[in-house]
CSV table of C-alpha atoms in Angstrom, one decimal:
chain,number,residue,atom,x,y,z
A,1,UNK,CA,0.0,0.0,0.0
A,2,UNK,CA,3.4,2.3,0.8
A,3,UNK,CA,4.4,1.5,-2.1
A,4,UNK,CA,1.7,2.4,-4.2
A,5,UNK,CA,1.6,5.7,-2.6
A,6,UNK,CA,5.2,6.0,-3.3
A,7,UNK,CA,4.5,5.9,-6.7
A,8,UNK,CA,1.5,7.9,-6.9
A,9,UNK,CA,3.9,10.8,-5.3
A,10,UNK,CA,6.4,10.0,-7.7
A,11,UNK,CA,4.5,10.5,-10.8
A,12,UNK,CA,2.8,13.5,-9.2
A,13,UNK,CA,6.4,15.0,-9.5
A,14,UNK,CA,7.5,13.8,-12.7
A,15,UNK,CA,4.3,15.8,-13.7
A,16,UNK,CA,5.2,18.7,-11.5
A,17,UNK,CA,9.0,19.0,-13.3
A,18,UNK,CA,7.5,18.1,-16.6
A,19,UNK,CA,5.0,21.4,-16.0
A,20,UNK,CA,8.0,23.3,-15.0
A,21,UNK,CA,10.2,22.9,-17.5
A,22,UNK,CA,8.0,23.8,-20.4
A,23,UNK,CA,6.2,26.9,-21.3
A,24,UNK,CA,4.3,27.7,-24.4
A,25,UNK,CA,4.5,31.4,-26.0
A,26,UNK,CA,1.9,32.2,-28.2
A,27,UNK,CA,2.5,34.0,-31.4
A,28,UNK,CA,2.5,37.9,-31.2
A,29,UNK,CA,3.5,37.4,-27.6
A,30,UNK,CA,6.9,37.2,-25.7
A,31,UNK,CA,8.1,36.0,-22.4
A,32,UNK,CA,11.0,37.9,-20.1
A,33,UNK,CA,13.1,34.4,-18.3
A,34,UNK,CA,14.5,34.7,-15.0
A,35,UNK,CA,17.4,32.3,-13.6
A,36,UNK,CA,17.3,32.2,-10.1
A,37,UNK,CA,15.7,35.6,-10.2
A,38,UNK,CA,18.3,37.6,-13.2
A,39,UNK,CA,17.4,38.0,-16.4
A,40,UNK,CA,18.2,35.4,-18.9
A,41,UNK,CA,16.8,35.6,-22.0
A,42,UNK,CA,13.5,36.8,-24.0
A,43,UNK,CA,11.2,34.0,-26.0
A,44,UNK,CA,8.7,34.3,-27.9
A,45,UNK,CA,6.3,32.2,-30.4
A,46,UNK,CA,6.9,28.7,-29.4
A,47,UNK,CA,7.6,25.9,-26.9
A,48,UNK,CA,10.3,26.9,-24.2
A,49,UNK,CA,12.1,24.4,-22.2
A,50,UNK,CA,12.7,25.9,-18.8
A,51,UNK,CA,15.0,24.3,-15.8
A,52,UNK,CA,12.3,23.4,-13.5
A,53,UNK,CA,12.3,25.6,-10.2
A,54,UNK,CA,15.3,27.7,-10.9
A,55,UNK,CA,13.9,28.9,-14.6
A,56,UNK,CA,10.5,31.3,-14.4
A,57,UNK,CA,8.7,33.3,-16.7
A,58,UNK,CA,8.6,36.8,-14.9
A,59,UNK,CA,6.0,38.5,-17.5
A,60,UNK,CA,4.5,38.0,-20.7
A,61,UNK,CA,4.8,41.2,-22.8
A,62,UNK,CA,2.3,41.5,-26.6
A,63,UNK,CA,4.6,42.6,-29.2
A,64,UNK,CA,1.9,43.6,-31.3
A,65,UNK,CA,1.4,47.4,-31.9
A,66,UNK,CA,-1.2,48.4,-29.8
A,67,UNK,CA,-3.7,52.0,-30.2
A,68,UNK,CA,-3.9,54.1,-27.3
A,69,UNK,CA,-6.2,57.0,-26.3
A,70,UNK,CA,-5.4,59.3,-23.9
A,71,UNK,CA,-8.4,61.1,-22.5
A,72,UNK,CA,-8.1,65.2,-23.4
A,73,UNK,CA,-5.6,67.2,-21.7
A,74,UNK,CA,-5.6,70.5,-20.9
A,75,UNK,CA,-2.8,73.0,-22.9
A,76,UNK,CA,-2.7,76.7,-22.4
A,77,UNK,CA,-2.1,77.9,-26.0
A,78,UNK,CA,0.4,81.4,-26.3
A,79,UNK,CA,-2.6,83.3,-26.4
A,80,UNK,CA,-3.4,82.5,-23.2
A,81,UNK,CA,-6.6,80.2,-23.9
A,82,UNK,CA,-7.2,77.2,-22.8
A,83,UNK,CA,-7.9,74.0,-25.3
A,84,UNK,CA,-9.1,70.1,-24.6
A,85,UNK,CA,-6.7,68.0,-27.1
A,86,UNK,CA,-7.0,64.4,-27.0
A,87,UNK,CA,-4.5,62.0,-28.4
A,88,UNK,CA,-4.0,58.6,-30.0
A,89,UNK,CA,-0.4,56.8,-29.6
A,90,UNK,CA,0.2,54.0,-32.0
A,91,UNK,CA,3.1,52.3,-30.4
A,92,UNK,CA,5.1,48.5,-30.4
A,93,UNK,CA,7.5,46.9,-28.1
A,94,UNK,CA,10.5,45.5,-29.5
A,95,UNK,CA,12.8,44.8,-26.5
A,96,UNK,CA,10.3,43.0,-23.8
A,97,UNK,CA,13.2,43.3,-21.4
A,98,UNK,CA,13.5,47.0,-21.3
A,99,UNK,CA,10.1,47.3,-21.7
A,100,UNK,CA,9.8,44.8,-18.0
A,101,UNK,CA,13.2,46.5,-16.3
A,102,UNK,CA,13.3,50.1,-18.0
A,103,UNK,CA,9.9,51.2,-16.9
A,104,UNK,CA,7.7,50.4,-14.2
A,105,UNK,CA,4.6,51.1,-16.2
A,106,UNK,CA,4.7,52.3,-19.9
A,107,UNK,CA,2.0,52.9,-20.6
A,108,UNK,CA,1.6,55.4,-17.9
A,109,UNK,CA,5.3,56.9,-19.2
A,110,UNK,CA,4.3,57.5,-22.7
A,111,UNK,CA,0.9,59.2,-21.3
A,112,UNK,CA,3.3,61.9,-19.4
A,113,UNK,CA,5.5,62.6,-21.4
A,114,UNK,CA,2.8,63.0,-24.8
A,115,UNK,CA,1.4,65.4,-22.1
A,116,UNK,CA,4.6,67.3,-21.5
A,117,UNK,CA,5.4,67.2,-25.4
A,118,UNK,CA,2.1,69.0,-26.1
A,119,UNK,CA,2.0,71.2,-23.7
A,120,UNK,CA,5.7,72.5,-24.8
A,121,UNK,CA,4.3,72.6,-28.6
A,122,UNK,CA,1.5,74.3,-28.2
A,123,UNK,CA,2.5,76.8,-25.9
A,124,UNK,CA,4.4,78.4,-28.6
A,125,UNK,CA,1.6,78.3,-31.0
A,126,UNK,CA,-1.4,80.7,-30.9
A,127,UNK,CA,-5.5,79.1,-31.1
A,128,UNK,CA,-5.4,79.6,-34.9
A,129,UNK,CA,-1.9,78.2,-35.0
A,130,UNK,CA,-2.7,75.3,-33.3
A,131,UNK,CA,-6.2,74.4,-34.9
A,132,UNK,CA,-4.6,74.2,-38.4
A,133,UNK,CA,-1.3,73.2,-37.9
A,134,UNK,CA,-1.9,69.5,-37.2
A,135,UNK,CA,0.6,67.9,-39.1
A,136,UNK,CA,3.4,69.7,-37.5
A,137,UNK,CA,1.7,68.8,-33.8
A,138,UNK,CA,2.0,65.3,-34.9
A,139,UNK,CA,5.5,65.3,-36.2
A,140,UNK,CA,6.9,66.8,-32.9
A,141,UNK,CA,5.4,64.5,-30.8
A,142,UNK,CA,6.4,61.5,-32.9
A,143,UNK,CA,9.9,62.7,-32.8
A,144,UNK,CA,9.8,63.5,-28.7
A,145,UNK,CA,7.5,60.4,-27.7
A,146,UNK,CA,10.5,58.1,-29.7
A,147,UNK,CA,13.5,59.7,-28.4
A,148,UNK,CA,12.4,59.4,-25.0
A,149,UNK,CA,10.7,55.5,-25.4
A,150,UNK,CA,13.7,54.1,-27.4
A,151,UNK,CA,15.8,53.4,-23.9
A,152,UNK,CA,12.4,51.7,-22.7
A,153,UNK,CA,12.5,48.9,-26.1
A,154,UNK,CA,9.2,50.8,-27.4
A,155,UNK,CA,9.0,52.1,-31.3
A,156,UNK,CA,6.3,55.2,-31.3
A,157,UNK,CA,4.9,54.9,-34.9
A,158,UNK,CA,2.4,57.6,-34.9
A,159,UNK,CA,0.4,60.4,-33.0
A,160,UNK,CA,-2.6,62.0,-33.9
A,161,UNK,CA,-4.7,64.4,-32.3
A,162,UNK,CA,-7.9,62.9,-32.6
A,163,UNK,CA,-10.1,66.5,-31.4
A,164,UNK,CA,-8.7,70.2,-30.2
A,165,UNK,CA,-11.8,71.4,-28.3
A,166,UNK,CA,-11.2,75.4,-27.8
A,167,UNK,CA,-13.3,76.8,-24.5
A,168,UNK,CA,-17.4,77.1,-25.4
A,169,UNK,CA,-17.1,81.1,-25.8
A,170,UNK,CA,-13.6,81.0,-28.4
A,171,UNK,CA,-16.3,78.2,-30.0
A,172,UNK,CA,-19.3,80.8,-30.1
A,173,UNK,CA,-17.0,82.9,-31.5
A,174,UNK,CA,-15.1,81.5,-33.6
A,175,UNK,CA,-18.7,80.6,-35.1
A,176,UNK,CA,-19.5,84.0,-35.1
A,177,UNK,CA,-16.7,84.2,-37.4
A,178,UNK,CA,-17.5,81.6,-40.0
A,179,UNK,CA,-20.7,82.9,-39.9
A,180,UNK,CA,-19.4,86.1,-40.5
A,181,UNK,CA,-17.4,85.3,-43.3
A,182,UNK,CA,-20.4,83.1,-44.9
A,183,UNK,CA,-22.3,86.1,-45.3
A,184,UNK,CA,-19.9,87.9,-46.7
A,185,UNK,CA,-18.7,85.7,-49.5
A,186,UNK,CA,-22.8,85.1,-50.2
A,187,UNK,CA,-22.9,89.0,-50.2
A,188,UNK,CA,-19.9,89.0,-52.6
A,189,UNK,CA,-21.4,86.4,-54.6
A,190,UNK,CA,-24.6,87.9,-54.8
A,191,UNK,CA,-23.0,91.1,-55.6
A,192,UNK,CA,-20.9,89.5,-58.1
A,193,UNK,CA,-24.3,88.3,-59.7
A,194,UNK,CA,-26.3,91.2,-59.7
A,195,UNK,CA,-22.9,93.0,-61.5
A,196,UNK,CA,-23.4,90.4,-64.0
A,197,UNK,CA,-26.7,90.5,-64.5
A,198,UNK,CA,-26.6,94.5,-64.8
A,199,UNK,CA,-23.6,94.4,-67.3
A,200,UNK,CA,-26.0,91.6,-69.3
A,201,UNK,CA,-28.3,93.9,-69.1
A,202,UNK,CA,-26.9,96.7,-70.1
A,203,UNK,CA,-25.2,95.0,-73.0
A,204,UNK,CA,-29.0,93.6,-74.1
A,205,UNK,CA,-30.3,97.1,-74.1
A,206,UNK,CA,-27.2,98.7,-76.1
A,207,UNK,CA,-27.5,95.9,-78.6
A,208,UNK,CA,-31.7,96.8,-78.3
A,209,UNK,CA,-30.9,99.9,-79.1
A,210,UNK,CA,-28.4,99.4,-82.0
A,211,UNK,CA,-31.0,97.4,-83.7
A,212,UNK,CA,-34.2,99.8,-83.0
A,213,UNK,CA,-31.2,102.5,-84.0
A,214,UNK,CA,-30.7,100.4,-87.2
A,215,UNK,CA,-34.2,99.4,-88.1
A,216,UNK,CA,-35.0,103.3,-87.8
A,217,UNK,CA,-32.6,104.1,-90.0
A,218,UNK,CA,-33.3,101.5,-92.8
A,219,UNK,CA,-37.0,103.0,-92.7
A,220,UNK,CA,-35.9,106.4,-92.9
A,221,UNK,CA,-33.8,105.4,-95.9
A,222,UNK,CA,-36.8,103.6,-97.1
A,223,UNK,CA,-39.0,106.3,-96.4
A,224,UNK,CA,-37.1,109.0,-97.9
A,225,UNK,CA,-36.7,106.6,-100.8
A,226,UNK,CA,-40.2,106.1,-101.0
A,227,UNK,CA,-41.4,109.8,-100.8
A,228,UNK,CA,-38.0,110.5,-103.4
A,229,UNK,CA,-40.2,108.6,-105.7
A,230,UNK,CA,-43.4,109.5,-105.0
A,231,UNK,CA,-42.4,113.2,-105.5
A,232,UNK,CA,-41.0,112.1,-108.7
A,233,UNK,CA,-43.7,110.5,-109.7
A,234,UNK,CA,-45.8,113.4,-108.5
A,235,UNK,CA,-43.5,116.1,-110.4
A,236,UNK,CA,-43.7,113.8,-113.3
A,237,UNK,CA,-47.8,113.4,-113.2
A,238,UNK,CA,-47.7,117.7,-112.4
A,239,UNK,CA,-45.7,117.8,-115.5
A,240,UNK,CA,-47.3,115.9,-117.5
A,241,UNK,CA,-51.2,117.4,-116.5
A,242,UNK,CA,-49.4,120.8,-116.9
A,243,UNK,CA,-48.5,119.6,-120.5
A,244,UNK,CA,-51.6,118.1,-121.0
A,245,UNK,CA,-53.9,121.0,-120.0
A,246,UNK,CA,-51.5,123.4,-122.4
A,247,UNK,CA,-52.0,121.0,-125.5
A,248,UNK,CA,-55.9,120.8,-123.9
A,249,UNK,CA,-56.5,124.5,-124.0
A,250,UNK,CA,-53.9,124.8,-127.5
A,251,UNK,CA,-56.1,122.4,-129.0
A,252,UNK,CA,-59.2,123.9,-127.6
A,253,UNK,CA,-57.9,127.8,-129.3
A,254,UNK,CA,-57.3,125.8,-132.7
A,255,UNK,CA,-61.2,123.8,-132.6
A,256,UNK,CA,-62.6,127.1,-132.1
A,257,UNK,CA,-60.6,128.5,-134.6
A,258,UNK,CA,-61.4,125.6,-136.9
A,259,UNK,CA,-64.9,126.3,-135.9
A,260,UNK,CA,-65.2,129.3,-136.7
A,261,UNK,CA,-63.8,129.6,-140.2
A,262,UNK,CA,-65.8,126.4,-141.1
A,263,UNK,CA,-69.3,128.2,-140.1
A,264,UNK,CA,-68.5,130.6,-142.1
A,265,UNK,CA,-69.5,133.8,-139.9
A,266,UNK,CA,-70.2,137.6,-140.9
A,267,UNK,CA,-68.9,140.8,-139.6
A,268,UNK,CA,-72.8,140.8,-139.0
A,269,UNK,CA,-72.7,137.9,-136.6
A,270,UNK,CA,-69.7,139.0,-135.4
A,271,UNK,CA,-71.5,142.5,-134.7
A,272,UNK,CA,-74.6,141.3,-133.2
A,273,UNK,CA,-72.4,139.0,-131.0
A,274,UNK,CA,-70.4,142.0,-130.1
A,275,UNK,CA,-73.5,144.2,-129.1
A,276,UNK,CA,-74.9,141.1,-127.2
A,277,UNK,CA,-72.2,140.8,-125.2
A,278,UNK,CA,-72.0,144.8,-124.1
A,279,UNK,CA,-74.7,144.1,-121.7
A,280,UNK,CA,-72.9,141.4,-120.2
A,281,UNK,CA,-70.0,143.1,-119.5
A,282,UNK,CA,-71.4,145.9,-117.7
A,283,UNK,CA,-72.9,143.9,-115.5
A,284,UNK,CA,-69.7,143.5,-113.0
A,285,UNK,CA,-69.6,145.2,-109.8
A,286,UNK,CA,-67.2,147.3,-110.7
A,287,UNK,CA,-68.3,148.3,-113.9
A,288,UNK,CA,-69.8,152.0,-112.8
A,289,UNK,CA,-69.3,153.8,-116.7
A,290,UNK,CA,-69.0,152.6,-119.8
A,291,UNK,CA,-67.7,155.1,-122.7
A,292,UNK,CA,-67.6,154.1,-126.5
A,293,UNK,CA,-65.1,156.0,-128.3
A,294,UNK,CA,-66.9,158.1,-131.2
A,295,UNK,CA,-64.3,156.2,-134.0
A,296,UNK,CA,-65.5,152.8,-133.1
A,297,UNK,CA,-68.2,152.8,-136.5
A,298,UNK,CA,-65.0,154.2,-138.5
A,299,UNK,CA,-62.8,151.5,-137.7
A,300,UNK,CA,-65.6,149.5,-137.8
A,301,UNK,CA,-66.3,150.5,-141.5
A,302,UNK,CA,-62.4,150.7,-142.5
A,303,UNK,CA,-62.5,147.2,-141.0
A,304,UNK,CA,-65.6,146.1,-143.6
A,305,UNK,CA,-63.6,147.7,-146.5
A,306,UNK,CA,-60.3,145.6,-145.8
A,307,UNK,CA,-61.7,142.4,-145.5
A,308,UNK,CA,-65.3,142.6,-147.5
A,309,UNK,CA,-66.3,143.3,-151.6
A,310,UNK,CA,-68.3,146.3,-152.1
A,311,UNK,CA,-71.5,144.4,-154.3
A,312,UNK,CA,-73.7,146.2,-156.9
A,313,UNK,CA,-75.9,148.0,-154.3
A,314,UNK,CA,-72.6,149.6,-153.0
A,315,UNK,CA,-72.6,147.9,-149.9
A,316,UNK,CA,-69.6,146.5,-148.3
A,317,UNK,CA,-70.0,142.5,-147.8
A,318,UNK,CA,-68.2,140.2,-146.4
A,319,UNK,CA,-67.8,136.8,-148.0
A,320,UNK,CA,-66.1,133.5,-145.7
A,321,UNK,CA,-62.5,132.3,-147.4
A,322,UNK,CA,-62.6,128.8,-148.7
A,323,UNK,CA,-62.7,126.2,-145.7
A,324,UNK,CA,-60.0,123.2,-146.1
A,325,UNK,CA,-60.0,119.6,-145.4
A,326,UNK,CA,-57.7,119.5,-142.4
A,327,UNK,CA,-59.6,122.7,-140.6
A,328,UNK,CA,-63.2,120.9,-141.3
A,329,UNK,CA,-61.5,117.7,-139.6
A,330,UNK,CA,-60.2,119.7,-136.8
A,331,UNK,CA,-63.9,121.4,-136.0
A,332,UNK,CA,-65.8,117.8,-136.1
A,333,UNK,CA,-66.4,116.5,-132.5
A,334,UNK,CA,-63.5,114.0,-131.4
A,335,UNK,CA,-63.2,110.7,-129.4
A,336,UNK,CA,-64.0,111.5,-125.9
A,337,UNK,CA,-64.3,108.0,-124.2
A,338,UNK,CA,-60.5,107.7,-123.1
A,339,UNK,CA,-60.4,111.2,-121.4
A,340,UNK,CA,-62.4,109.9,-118.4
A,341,UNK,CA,-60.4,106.6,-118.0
A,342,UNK,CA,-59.0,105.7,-114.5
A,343,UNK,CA,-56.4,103.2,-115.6
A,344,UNK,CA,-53.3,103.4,-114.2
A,345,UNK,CA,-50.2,104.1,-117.0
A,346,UNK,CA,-48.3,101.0,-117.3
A,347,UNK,CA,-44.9,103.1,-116.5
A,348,UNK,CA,-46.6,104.4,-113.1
A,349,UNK,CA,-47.7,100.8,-112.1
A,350,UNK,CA,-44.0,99.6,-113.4
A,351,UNK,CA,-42.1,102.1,-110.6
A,352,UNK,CA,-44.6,100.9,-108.3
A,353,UNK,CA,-44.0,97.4,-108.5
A,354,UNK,CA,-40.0,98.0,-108.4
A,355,UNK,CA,-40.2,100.5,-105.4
A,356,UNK,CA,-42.2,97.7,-103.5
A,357,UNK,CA,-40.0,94.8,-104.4
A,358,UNK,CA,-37.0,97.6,-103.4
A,359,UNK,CA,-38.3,98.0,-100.3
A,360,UNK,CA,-39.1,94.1,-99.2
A,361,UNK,CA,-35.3,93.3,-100.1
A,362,UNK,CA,-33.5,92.7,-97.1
A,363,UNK,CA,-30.7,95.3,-95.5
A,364,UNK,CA,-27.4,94.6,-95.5
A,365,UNK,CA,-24.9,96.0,-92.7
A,366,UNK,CA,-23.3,99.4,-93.2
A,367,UNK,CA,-19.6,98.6,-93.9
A,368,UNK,CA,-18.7,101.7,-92.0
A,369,UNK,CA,-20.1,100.8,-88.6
A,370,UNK,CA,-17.8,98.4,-86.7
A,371,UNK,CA,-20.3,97.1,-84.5
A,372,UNK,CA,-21.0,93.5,-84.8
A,373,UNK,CA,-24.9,92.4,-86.0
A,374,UNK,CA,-26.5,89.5,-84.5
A,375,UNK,CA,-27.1,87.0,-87.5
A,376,UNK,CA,-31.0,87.4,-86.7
A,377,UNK,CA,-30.6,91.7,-87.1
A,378,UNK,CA,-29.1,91.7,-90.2
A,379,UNK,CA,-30.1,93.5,-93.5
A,380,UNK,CA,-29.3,94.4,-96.7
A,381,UNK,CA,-29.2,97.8,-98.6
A,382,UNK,CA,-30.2,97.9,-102.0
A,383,UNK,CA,-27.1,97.5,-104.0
A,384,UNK,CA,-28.4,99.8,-106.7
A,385,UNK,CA,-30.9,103.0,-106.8
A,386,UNK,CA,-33.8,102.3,-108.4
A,387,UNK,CA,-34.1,102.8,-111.9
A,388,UNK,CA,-36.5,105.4,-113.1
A,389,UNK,CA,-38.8,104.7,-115.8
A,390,UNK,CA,-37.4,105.9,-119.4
A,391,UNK,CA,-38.6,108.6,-120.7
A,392,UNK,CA,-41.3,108.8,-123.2
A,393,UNK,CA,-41.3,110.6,-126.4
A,394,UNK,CA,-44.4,113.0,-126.7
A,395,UNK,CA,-45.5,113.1,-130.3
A,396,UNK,CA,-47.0,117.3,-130.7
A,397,UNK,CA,-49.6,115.8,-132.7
A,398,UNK,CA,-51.5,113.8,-130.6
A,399,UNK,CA,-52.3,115.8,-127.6
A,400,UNK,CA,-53.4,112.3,-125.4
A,401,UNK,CA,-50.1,111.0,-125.5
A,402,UNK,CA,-48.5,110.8,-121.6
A,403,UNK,CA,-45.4,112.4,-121.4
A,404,UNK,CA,-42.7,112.2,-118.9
A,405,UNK,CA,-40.5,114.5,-119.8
């Protein structure tokens, strides 16, 4: 029964030392080994065989890089105003035994001295300074944080300020300010805008005016055209009722003349005409006295001896000259029937037509004004006055002919 208990014991130990004298170190982990309570070496990632009870494992450090936040710190900035930074270490450990010996707790070490760094940074940096200069906050700390860390086998990799919280009234300000500045870029904007929309403006209603400038100038050209030729046309129809109404009253002189000789009057007609028209003319209002000079029978009778035969009865008579073929022609009545027509004269209603088409024909820009046309505003000038009817030829003869010149 001893000796069962014996062995019972004895592999209870073998156990024990077997226990002792192996340790297993995970991956991303190392262990600091003691001899007889000195350092001996560092392990990591694997089976270790220890000596049992004189070999330990005083502390297992993780190598991996680790992410710490720091809760915010306080930092008086030059300009005397207090700001709430908080920070974010990235850090590894690459010597456990420094990290175990160097320090008693490191993670407490890089805490104060990231606190003393900042503080010494931003100290010399003013609120505006220090909320946009980031990068350089983070490179000095970096630098600082590894210099003093390296002695304690930890590698600083990065810092970052994760939030610079400035005091609530620098923040109502400082909002103030944005605001501020909002407005006045929208009121710069805006006045930007309207100074567009005013020089637009402006240059619609030049360009308005250039065109109502144009278009009133094409119609007084038109215009003056058009009353150019209708005073022609005028002077020309003046002209030609002037010459009408001469040959009319010409001709009328020669029909009566014509007349005359082809009734074949009397000095006695011609007498009793004479004394029936006496009456008549002293029948104006102005017509107070008459006198008849006491010669008028003698030239009367001288007149009767010139131009009459003396017949058998010695009396003076007059006897009518032989009428000819043309003067009877001239006394019988003419064709009447065309001097009431209302057609128009083909010439009048040929000007017409070409100062219409003349006047539909587009405009054409003036080569002498240098300001540009939108494609829509332009037109064309006639190339070429108008041409005038040609002249007619008036034939003295026939009194119904239109003439133009």
């Amino acid at each position: 029964m001893s000796g069962m208990i014996f062995l019972l014991v004895l592999l209870a130990f073998i156990a024990l030392v077997v226990v002792k004298s192996i340790a297993l170190i995970p991956q991303g982990e190392a262990a600091v080994i003691e001899r007889l309570g000195s350092y001996t070496r560092s392990v990591s990632g694997g089976i270790t065989i220890l000596v049992p009870f004189i070999d330990r494992v005083r502390a297992r450090v993780d190598t991996r890089e680790r992410v710490v936040s720091f809760p915010p710190q306080a930092v008086i900035t030059q300009d005397n105003l207090t700001v709430a930074i908080d920070i974010v270490v990235t850090f590894q450990i690459n010597d456990p035994a420094k990290a175990i010996y160097g320090v008693d707790n490191y993670i407490v070490g890089v805490e104060q001295i990231s606190v003393a760094t900042l503080r010494d940074v931003v100290g010399g940096m003013t609120l505006e300074e220090t909320l946009t200069s980031r990068e350089t906050i983070n490179r000095r700390l970096r630098g600082e944080l590894d210099a003093a860390t390296a002695r304690w086998g930890l590698r600083i990799s990065r810092v970052e300020l994760k939030a610079i919280d400035p005091p609530p009234s620098i923040q109502q300000s400082m909002e103030m300010q944005m605001k501020a500045d909002r407005e006045k870029r929208a009121m710069i904007l805006t006045a930007e805008g309207r100074r567009e929309s005013d020089i637009k403006t402006a240059e619609g209603e030049k360009q308005a005016r250039i065109l109502s400038a144009e278009g009133e100038k094409h119609a007084a050209i038109l215009a003056a055209e058009a009353e150019r030729q209708a005073m022609i046309l005028r002077a020309e129809g003046e002209r030609a009722s002037r010459y009408l109404e001469a040959q009319g009253e010409a001709k009328a002189v020669q029909k009566i003349n014509a007349a005359i000789k082809a009734s074949k009057l009397t000095p006695e007609v011609l007498a009793f005409q004479y004394l029936d028209k006496l009456p008549k003319l002293a029948q104006g209002e102005a017509s107070t006295m008459w006198m008849i000079p006491s010669q008028f029978g003698d030239s009367l009778e001288q007149f009767a001896k010139a131009f009459a035969k003396k017949d058998d009865e010695g009396v003076f008579r007059y006897e009518p000259g032989h009428v000819d073929e043309d003067t009877r022609e001239k006394a019988e009545a003419d064709n009447t029937e065309e001097w009431f027509s209302t057609a128009s004269d083909p010439e009048i209603a040929k000007a017409v037509a070409a100062a219409n088409a003349v006047a539909n024909k587009p405009v054409e820009d003036d080569p002498m004004d240098p300001t540009p046309k939108p494609q829509h505003a332009r037109k064309e000038l006639p190339a070429e006055p108008v041409q005038q009817p040609a002249p007619q030829s008036v034939d003295p003869q026939n009194m119904w002919t239109n003439p133009t010149n």
